mmCIF file of C-alpha atoms in Angstrom:
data_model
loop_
_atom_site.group_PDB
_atom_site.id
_atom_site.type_symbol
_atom_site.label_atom_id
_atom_site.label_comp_id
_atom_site.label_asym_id
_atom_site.label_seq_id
_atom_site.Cartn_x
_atom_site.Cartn_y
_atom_site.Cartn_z
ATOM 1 C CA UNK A 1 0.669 39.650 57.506
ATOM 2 C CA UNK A 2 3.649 38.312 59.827
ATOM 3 C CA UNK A 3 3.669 34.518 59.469
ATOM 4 C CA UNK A 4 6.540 32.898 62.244
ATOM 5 C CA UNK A 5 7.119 29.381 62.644
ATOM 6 C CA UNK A 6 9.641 27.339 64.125
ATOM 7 C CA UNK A 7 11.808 24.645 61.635
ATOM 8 C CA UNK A 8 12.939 21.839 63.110
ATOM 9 C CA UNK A 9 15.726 20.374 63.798
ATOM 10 C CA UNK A 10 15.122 17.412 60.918
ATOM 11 C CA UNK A 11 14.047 19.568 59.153
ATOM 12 C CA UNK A 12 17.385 21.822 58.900
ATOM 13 C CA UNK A 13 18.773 20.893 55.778
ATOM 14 C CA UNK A 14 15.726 22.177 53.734
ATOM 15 C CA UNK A 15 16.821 25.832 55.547
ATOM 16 C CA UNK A 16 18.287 26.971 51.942
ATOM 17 C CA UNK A 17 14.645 26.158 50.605
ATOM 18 C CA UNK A 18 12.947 27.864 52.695
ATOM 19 C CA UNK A 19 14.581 31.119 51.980
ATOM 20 C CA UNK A 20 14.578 30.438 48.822
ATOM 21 C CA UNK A 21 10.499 30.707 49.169
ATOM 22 C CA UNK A 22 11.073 34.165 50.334
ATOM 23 C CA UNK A 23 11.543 33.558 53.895
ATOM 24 C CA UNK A 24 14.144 34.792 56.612
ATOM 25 C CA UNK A 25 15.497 32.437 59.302
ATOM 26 C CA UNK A 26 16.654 33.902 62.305
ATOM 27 C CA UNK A 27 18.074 32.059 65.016
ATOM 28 C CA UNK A 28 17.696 32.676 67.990
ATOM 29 C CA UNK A 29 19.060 30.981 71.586
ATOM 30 C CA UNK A 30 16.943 29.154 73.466
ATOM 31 C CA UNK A 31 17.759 28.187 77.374
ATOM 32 C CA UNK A 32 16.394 24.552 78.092
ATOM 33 C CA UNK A 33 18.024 21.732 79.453
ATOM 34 C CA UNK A 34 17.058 18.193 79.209
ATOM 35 C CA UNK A 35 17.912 15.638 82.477
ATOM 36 C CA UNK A 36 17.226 11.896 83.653
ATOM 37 C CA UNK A 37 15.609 12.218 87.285
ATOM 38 C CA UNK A 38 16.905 8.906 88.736
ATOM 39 C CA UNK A 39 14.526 8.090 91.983
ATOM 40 C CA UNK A 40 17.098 6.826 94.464
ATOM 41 C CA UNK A 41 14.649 5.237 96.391
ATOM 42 C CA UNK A 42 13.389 2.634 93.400
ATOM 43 C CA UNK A 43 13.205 -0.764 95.686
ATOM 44 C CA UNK A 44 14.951 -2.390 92.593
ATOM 45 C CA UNK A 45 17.243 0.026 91.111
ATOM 46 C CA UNK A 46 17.864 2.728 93.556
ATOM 47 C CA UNK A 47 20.777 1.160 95.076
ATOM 48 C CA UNK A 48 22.880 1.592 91.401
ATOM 49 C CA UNK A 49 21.565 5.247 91.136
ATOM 50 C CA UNK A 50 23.035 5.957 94.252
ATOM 51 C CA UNK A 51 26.781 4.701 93.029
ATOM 52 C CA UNK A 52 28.361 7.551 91.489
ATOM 53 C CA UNK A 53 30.657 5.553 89.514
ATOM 54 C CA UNK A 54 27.613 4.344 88.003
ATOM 55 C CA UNK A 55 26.136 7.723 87.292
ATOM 56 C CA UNK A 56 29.479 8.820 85.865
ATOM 57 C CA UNK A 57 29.544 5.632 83.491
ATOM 58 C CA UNK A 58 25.654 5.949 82.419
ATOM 59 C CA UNK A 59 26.795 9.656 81.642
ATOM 60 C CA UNK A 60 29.868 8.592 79.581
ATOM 61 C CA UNK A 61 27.364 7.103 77.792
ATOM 62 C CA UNK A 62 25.000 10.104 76.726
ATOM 63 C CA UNK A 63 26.488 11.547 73.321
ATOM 64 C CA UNK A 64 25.611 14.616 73.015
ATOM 65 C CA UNK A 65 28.384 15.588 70.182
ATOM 66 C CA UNK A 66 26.827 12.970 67.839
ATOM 67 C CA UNK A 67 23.154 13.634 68.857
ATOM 68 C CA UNK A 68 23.939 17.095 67.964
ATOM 69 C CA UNK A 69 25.473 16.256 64.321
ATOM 70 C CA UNK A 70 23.590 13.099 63.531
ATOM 71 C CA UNK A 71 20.189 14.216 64.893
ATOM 72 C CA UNK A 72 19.419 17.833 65.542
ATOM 73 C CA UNK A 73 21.804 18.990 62.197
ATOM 74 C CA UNK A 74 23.956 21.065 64.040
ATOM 75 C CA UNK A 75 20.811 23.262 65.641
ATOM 76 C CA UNK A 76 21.901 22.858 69.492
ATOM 77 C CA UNK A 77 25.055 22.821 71.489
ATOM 78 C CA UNK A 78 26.117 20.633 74.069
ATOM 79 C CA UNK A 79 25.259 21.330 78.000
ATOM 80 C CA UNK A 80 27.173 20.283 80.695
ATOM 81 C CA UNK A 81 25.419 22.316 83.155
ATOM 82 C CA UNK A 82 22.220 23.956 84.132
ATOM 83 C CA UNK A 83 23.149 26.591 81.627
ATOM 84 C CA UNK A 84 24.073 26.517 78.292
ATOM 85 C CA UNK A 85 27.397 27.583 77.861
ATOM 86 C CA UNK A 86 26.018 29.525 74.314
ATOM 87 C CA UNK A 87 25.558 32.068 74.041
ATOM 88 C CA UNK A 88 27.805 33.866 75.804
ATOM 89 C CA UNK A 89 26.352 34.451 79.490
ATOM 90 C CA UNK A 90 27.125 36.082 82.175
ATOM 91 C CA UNK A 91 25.124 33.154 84.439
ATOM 92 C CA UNK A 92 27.870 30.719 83.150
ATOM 93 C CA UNK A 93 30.929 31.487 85.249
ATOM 94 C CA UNK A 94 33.215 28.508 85.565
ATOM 95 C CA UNK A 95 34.846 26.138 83.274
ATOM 96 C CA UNK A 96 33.281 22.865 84.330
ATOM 97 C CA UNK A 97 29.951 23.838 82.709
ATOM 98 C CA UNK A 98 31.765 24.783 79.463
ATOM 99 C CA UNK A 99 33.487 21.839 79.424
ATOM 100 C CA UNK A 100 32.176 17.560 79.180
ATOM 101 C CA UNK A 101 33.614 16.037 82.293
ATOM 102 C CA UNK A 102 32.065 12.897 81.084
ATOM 103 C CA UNK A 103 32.585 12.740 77.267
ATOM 104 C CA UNK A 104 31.257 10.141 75.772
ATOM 105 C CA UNK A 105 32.844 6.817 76.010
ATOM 106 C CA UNK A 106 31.975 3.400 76.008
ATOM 107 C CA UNK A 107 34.931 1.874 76.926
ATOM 108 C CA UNK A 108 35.166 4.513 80.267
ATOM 109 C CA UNK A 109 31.762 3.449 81.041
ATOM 110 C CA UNK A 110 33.104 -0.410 80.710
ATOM 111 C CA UNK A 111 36.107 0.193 83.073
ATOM 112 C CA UNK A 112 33.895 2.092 85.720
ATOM 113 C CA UNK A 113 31.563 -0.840 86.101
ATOM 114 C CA UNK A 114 34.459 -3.702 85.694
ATOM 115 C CA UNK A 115 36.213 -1.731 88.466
ATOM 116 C CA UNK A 116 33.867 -1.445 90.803
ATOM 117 C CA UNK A 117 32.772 -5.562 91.066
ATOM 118 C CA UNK A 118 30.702 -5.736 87.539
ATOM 119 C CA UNK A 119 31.068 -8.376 85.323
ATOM 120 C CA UNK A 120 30.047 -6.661 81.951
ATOM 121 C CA UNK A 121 28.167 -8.259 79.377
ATOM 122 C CA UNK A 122 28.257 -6.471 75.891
ATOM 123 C CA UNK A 123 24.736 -6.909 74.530
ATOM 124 C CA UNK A 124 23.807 -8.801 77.223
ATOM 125 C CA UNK A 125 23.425 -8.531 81.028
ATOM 126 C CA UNK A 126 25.734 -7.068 83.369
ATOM 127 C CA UNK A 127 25.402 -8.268 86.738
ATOM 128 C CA UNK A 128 27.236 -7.880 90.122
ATOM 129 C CA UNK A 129 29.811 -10.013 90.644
ATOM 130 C CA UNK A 130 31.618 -8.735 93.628
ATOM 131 C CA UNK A 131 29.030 -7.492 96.159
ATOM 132 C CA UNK A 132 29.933 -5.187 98.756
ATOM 133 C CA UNK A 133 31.036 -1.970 100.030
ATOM 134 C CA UNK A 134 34.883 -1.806 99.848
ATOM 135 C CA UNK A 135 36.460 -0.417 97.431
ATOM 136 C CA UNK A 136 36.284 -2.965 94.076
ATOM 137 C CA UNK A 137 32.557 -3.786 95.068
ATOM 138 C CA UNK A 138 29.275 -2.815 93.699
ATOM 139 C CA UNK A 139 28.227 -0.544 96.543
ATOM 140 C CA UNK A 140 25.475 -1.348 99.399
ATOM 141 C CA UNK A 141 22.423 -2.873 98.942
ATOM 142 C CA UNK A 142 23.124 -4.444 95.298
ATOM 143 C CA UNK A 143 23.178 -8.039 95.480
ATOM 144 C CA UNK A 144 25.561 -10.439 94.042
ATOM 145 C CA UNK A 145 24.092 -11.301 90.125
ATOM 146 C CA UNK A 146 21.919 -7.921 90.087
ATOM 147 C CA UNK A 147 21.381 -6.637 87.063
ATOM 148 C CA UNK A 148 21.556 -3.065 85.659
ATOM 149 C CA UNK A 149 18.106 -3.209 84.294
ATOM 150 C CA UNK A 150 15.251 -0.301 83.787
ATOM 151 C CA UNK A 151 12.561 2.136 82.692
ATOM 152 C CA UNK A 152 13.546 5.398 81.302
ATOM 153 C CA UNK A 153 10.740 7.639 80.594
ATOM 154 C CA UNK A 154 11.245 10.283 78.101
ATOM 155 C CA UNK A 155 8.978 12.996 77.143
ATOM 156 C CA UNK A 156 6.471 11.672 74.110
ATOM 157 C CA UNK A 157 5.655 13.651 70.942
ATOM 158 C CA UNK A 158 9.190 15.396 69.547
ATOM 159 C CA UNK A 159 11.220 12.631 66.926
ATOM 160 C CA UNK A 160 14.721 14.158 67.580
ATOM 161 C CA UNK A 161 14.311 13.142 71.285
ATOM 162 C CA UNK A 162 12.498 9.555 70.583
ATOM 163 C CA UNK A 163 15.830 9.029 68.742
ATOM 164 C CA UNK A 164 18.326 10.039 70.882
ATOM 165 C CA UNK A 165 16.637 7.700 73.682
ATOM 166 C CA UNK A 166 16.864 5.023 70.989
ATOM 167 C CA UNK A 167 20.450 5.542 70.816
ATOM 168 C CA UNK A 168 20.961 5.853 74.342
ATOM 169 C CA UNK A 169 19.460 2.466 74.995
ATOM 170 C CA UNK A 170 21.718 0.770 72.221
ATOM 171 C CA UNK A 171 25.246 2.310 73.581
ATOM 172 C CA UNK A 172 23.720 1.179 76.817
ATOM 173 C CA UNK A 173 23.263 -1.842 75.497
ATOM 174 C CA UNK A 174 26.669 -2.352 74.581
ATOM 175 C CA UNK A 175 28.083 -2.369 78.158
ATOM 176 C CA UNK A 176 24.940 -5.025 79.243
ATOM 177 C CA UNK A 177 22.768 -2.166 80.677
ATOM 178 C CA UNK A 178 18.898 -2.582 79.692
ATOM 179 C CA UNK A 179 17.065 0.374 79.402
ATOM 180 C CA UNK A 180 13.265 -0.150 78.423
ATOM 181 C CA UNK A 181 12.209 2.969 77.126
ATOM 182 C CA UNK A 182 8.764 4.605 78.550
ATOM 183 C CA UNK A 183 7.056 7.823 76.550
ATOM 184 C CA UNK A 184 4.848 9.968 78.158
ATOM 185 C CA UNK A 185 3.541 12.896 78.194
ATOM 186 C CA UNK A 186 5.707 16.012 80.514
ATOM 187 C CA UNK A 187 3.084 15.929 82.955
ATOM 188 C CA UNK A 188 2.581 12.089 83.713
ATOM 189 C CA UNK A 189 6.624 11.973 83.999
ATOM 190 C CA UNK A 190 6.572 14.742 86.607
ATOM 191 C CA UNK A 191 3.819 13.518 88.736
ATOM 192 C CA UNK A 192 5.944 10.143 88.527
ATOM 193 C CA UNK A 193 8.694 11.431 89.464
ATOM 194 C CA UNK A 194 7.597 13.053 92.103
ATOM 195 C CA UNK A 195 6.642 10.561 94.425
ATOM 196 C CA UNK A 196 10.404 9.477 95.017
ATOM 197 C CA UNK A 197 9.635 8.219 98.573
ATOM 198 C CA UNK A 198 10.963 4.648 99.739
#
């Protein structure tokens, strides 16, 4: 009999034992890519989604290079696209998805929001302090004292990714964003998600 099974990313560092029980691992490429569907229409939060300085600095502070090592022991490689950029693919044709164009940084995501009318709060609160729409100002429709404050539902039931969105929230953290993490199942975060509507 044929027995396959998948080992996990945790559970990586046992890979030695397992063939030492007689086992072959193959590996073998999987295409997925995970996202954060921000609804630009939130009555609360929308108006930050829709800065893209403040997209760029909430991506400077996804860390994919340390997920990777820390969390899923070396088992995945970073995505800066809709395709992974391994292996090898024909569908991958320019440098921009082989390459982070937001690396991880918490002091870029700092400058980002102190440059455009945020007074951040390390472990704290950020808030607007320079409302507005010219250039040095927090963009329309965000108030002067508004927070950067919300959910983030993540899909329930795998540890590697109940970790990373731990770590997420604490680097947010960091720069005064608070993130209050939601799981759920795939299904209830679709059907959430969908209804995007003002």
């Amino acid at each position: 009999a044929l027995t396959l099974t998948e080992l996990p990313p945790q559970d990586e560092p046992q890979k030695s034992a397992v063939e030492a029980e007689g086992y072959t691992v193959n590996e073998a490429a999987s295409y997925m890519i995970d996202f954060f569907p921000l609804n630009f229409n939130n009555p609360t939060v929308g108006p930050i989604f829709r800065q893209l300085y403040f997209r760029q600095a909430f991506q400077h502070l996804v860390n994919q290079p340390g997920w990777i090592k820390a969390i899923l022991n070396g088992t995945a490689v970073p995505t800066y696209g809709p395709v992974p950029s391994d292996p090898s693919s024909p569908l991958v044709s320019s440098d921009p998805a082989r390459t982070n164009p937001y690396p991880h940084s918490v002091s870029a995501a700092k400058t980002l929001l102190t440059d455009n009318g945020w007074k951040v709060v390390p472990n704290g609160a950020t808030y607007c302090a320079k409302p507005g729409t010219a250039a040095g100002k927090c963009g329309a429709g965000i108030t002067r004292g508004e927070k950067i404050s919300f959910n983030l539902d993540y899909v329930a039931g795998t540890v590697s990714v109940a970790t990373e969105m731990q770590n997420l929230k604490a680097i947010a953290g960091e720069v005064g964003i608070n993130i209050s993490l939601i799981s759920q199942t795939l299904g209830q975060i679709l059907s959430d998600g969908g209804v995007c509507t003002a």
